[in-house]
Each structure stands twice: as structure tokens, then as C-alpha cells.
Short mmCIF file of C-alpha atoms and ligand atoms in Angstrom, two decimals:
data_model
loop_
_atom_site.label_atom_id
_atom_site.label_comp_id
_atom_site.label_asym_id
_atom_site.label_seq_id
_atom_site.Cartn_x
_atom_site.Cartn_y
_atom_site.Cartn_z
CA MET A 13 0.00 0.00 0.00
CA PRO A 14 1.26 3.54 -0.71
CA LEU A 15 1.88 4.58 2.86
CA ARG A 16 2.55 8.30 3.43
CA VAL A 17 3.87 9.20 6.84
CA VAL A 18 5.52 12.26 8.37
CA LEU A 19 7.73 11.93 11.44
CA LEU A 20 7.93 14.90 13.80
CA GLY A 21 10.35 15.17 16.66
CA PRO A 22 13.23 17.23 18.03
CA PRO A 23 16.82 16.56 16.92
CA ALA A 24 18.05 13.17 18.22
CA SER A 25 14.53 11.90 18.92
CA GLY A 26 15.18 8.92 16.64
CA LYS A 27 13.40 10.07 13.49
CA GLY A 28 16.15 8.70 11.26
CA THR A 29 16.22 5.23 12.81
CA GLN A 30 12.46 4.95 13.03
CA GLY A 31 11.89 6.47 9.60
CA ARG A 32 14.18 4.00 7.89
CA ARG A 33 12.68 1.03 9.67
CA LEU A 34 9.11 2.02 8.93
CA ALA A 35 9.88 2.79 5.28
CA GLU A 36 11.61 -0.56 4.90
CA ALA A 37 8.75 -2.46 6.55
CA ALA A 38 6.18 -0.70 4.36
CA GLY A 39 8.27 -0.96 1.19
CA VAL A 40 8.21 2.79 0.57
CA ALA A 41 10.86 5.50 0.10
CA TYR A 42 12.51 7.26 3.02
CA LEU A 43 13.67 10.86 2.93
CA SER A 44 15.85 12.54 5.53
CA THR A 45 16.11 16.19 4.53
CA GLY A 46 18.94 16.57 7.05
CA ALA A 47 21.00 13.84 5.39
CA LEU A 48 20.18 15.22 1.95
CA LEU A 49 21.42 18.68 2.96
CA ARG A 50 24.56 17.41 4.70
CA GLU A 51 25.40 15.45 1.58
CA ALA A 52 24.91 18.55 -0.56
CA VAL A 53 27.25 20.46 1.76
CA GLU A 54 29.95 17.79 1.45
CA GLU A 55 29.62 17.68 -2.32
CA LEU A 56 29.74 21.49 -2.55
CA THR A 57 26.65 21.66 -4.75
CA PRO A 58 24.94 25.07 -5.14
CA LEU A 59 22.36 23.91 -2.60
CA GLY A 60 25.12 22.81 -0.23
CA LEU A 61 26.94 26.13 -0.47
CA GLN A 62 23.72 27.95 0.36
CA ALA A 63 22.85 25.56 3.18
CA LYS A 64 26.23 25.34 4.93
CA PRO A 65 26.28 28.63 6.89
CA ILE A 66 22.68 28.05 7.97
CA LEU A 67 23.27 24.46 9.09
CA ASP A 68 26.51 25.47 10.84
CA ARG A 69 24.58 27.69 13.20
CA GLY A 70 21.79 25.16 13.68
CA GLY A 71 19.22 27.12 11.70
CA TYR A 72 16.45 26.16 9.28
CA LEU A 73 16.63 26.70 5.54
CA PRO A 74 14.08 29.08 4.00
CA ASP A 75 10.63 27.58 3.43
CA ASP A 76 10.54 28.34 -0.29
CA LEU A 77 13.87 26.59 -0.84
CA MET A 78 12.81 23.49 1.10
CA CYS A 79 9.40 23.37 -0.60
CA GLY A 80 11.11 23.50 -4.00
CA ILE A 81 13.37 20.58 -3.08
CA LEU A 82 10.45 18.58 -1.71
CA GLY A 83 8.19 19.24 -4.67
CA GLU A 84 10.80 17.66 -6.94
CA TRP A 85 11.38 14.74 -4.59
CA LEU A 86 7.67 14.01 -4.10
CA ALA A 87 7.10 14.01 -7.85
CA ARG A 88 9.73 11.28 -8.17
CA HIS A 89 8.19 9.16 -5.37
CA PRO A 90 4.50 8.66 -6.14
CA ASP A 91 4.28 5.28 -4.41
CA GLY A 92 4.55 6.36 -0.82
CA TRP A 93 7.19 7.53 1.64
CA VAL A 94 8.25 8.33 5.15
CA LEU A 95 9.45 11.92 5.57
CA ASP A 96 11.99 12.87 8.25
CA GLY A 97 12.70 16.59 8.42
CA PHE A 98 9.86 17.90 6.27
CA PRO A 99 7.60 19.69 6.95
CA ARG A 100 9.47 21.72 9.55
CA SER A 101 7.14 24.71 9.71
CA VAL A 102 3.49 25.58 9.18
CA PRO A 103 4.14 27.08 5.71
CA GLN A 104 5.89 23.82 4.73
CA ALA A 105 2.97 21.75 6.07
CA GLU A 106 0.55 23.91 4.08
CA PHE A 107 2.70 23.38 0.99
CA LEU A 108 2.65 19.60 1.52
CA GLU A 109 -1.11 19.58 2.02
CA ARG A 110 -1.61 21.57 -1.18
CA TRP A 111 0.85 19.45 -3.14
CA LEU A 112 -0.80 16.21 -2.07
CA GLY A 113 -4.26 17.58 -2.83
CA ASP A 114 -3.12 18.65 -6.29
CA HIS A 115 -1.79 15.15 -6.94
CA ASP A 116 -4.73 13.16 -5.52
CA GLN A 117 -2.60 11.89 -2.67
CA ALA A 118 -3.12 12.08 1.07
CA LEU A 119 -1.13 11.80 4.25
CA ASP A 120 -1.92 8.65 6.23
CA ARG A 121 -0.44 9.63 9.57
CA VAL A 122 1.91 11.96 11.41
CA ILE A 123 3.90 10.50 14.28
CA ALA A 124 5.30 12.85 16.90
CA LEU A 125 8.28 11.31 18.69
CA ASP A 126 8.36 12.64 22.25
CA VAL A 127 11.70 12.67 24.12
CA PRO A 128 12.60 14.90 27.10
CA MET A 129 15.42 17.43 26.73
CA GLU A 130 17.90 15.74 29.09
CA GLU A 131 17.61 12.44 27.23
CA LEU A 132 18.16 14.28 23.91
CA LEU A 133 21.34 15.89 25.24
CA HIS A 134 22.57 12.50 26.38
CA ARG A 135 21.92 11.03 22.91
CA ILE A 136 23.65 13.89 21.09
CA GLN A 137 26.90 13.06 22.88
CA ALA A 138 26.86 9.53 21.48
CA ARG A 139 25.43 9.98 18.00
CA VAL A 140 27.32 8.84 14.90
CA GLU A 141 26.63 8.83 11.17
CA CYS A 142 27.79 6.76 8.19
CA PRO A 143 29.42 8.88 5.45
CA GLU A 144 28.50 6.31 2.79
CA CYS A 145 24.83 5.35 3.26
CA ARG A 146 23.85 8.12 5.72
CA TRP A 147 22.77 5.73 8.43
CA SER A 148 22.59 7.65 11.70
CA GLY A 149 22.29 6.27 15.21
CA GLN A 150 23.91 5.75 18.60
CA ALA A 151 27.57 4.73 18.82
CA THR A 152 26.46 1.57 20.67
CA GLN A 153 24.55 0.46 17.56
CA ALA A 154 27.73 0.65 15.46
CA SER A 155 29.89 -2.17 16.73
CA GLY A 156 33.57 -1.28 16.32
CA ASP A 157 32.68 1.97 14.52
CA ARG A 158 31.15 -0.06 11.67
CA CYS A 159 27.92 1.07 10.04
CA PRO A 160 25.27 -1.63 10.74
CA VAL A 161 23.82 -1.10 7.25
CA CYS A 162 26.84 -1.01 4.90
CA GLY A 163 29.90 -1.64 7.10
CA SER A 164 31.67 1.66 6.44
CA THR A 165 33.41 3.48 9.29
CA VAL A 166 31.03 5.81 11.12
CA SER A 167 31.95 9.10 12.80
CA ARG A 168 30.34 11.77 14.92
CA ARG A 169 28.00 14.07 13.08
CA GLU A 170 29.50 17.47 12.44
CA ASP A 171 26.40 19.27 13.63
CA ASP A 172 26.25 17.39 16.93
CA ASP A 173 27.93 19.76 19.32
CA GLU A 174 25.82 20.98 22.19
CA GLU A 175 25.56 24.60 21.09
CA ASN A 176 24.41 23.58 17.62
CA PHE A 177 21.97 21.13 19.18
CA ARG A 178 20.46 23.82 21.38
CA SER A 179 20.00 26.10 18.36
CA ARG A 180 18.29 23.31 16.43
CA HIS A 181 16.11 22.49 19.40
CA ALA A 182 15.09 26.14 19.74
CA ALA A 183 14.24 26.28 16.03
CA TYR A 184 12.24 23.07 16.46
CA SER A 185 10.26 24.50 19.38
CA ARG A 186 9.54 27.71 17.52
CA TYR A 187 8.79 26.53 13.99
CA THR A 188 8.04 22.80 14.10
CA LEU A 189 6.18 22.25 17.35
CA PRO A 190 3.11 24.16 16.03
CA LEU A 191 2.73 21.27 13.55
CA VAL A 192 1.60 19.03 16.41
CA ASP A 193 -1.57 21.12 16.67
CA PHE A 194 -1.78 21.53 12.90
CA TYR A 195 -1.97 17.76 12.37
CA ASP A 196 -3.96 17.06 15.53
CA GLN A 197 -6.70 19.32 14.18
CA ARG A 198 -6.73 17.24 11.00
CA GLY A 199 -7.05 13.99 12.96
CA LEU A 200 -3.72 12.71 11.64
CA LEU A 201 -1.52 12.84 14.72
CA SER A 202 -0.21 10.01 16.89
CA HIS A 203 2.02 10.76 19.85
CA GLN A 204 4.76 8.24 20.47
CA ASN A 205 6.86 8.16 23.62
CA ALA A 206 10.33 7.65 22.11
CA THR A 207 12.45 7.34 25.26
CA ALA A 208 12.42 3.54 25.08
CA SER A 209 14.95 1.57 23.02
CA ALA A 210 14.87 1.91 19.24
CA ASP A 211 13.54 -1.66 18.96
CA GLU A 212 10.66 -1.05 21.36
CA VAL A 213 9.68 2.22 19.69
CA ALA A 214 9.89 0.58 16.26
CA GLY A 215 7.62 -2.20 17.50
CA VAL A 216 4.93 0.22 18.65
CA ILE A 217 5.10 2.25 15.42
CA HIS A 218 4.98 -0.93 13.36
CA ARG A 219 1.76 -2.00 15.05
CA LEU A 220 0.15 1.36 14.18
CA PHE A 221 0.36 0.39 10.51
CA PHE A 222 0.40 -3.40 10.66
CA PRO A 223 -1.93 -4.19 13.58
CA SER A 224 -1.95 -7.91 12.93
CA ALA A 225 1.84 -8.23 12.96
CA VAL A 226 3.58 -10.15 15.73
CA SER A 227 5.17 -7.77 18.20
CA GLY A 228 8.92 -7.34 18.26
ZN1 ZN B 11 26.55 2.86 6.01
#
């Protein structure tokens, strides 16, 4: 089925891990706008050059730029997806709603991953990313610094210092948190306590979409 899901949550709430797992289970595409932008920065593309100073200070890219990128991506993925990092603001959510309406598509569900600030700070200290396949997770998940997906050597994410994290968290609270109400009003929102282990959280999310599946 063409599942269409948006994941909301502060930085380090596990959107990447959960997004990948859900997309894989549902057989749909997964998009991390954060990974896409970091890759553009590393490859020095025009987008990357524009994004770098903004990402360096933990800020959000302009809505019109992000909506342009997403419009192109959505057009190439008509068979469903899990989005991590878009929409990040009410104007972006309105864009997505319009875009889907124009293309006879609809959002199935929005999952808000809830994690308290002190747990997020703890996670930020231990977070690593794979430079090859863009897997991102906790250092404990990467045995011997090896990416669990492709086996490349993982390293700490460049944007994971505490000051940058606090800036991103502030931007999240200001611009993204209003989306909880936005989607709640549309009857699309599920809250998910995401302080448990990645496996437990994945199990609960899985059962939202595949209720008959065996837990685990
Ligand atoms: Zn990898």
C-alpha cells in the first residue's frame, strides 16, 4: 500500500532510525532532509553552499527553498514515503497539504516522537553517522565503529555539538512544534513516547500500521 507518513520530533529523537525502519517495513521510500542537505554540503553543490552557513549555526533553511526541493522529490516518489525533516514549519505543512491535494494523494499519519530534553542531550553526545549510506544512530549500535547497514566506518556528526543542538532544538520549538496542533486538528496525529529503546519504539510504530503483525 502507498503509505505516506511524516515523522515529527526534536533533533536526536530517533526520526532517522524509526523512519528507515518504517519505510523498509512498508516498502516505501525514506527521505531525511537533514541527510540530503549534509550530503549537498559535502559535495559542494549550489544547494550545499547555500545551506552550509545556515546548518553550521543550527538554523532552518528558508521555506521556499525546502518546498522546491520537496516538490521535486515528491514528484519522483509517487508510491509512498516516510518523511523525516519535512515539513518543519506551518508554511511547509501547508505546501505539503496543497501538493498532495493537487496530486490526488493524502497523508496517512503523522507520528510525533516525544523525548525529554535531558535524554536528547545525552543522545547527542553519542550519535554517529555513516558517510556512505547516511545511516545515523547511537555509537552503541555501530559495533567497532562499523555502520550496521553497509559496514563503512562511522563518525560523529559534524552538527552534533551541544551549542548547535540547542539552536536546532530552539528552532524546532519555535517553527516545528506548532505542527503538532496543525496535524492534531486534521485527525492525523499520533504521539509516540520515544524514550524507550529503538527496537521497542519501532515495534509500537509498526503496530500502528500493521496491527496484525507479531510484536517485536
Ligand atoms: Zn553505512
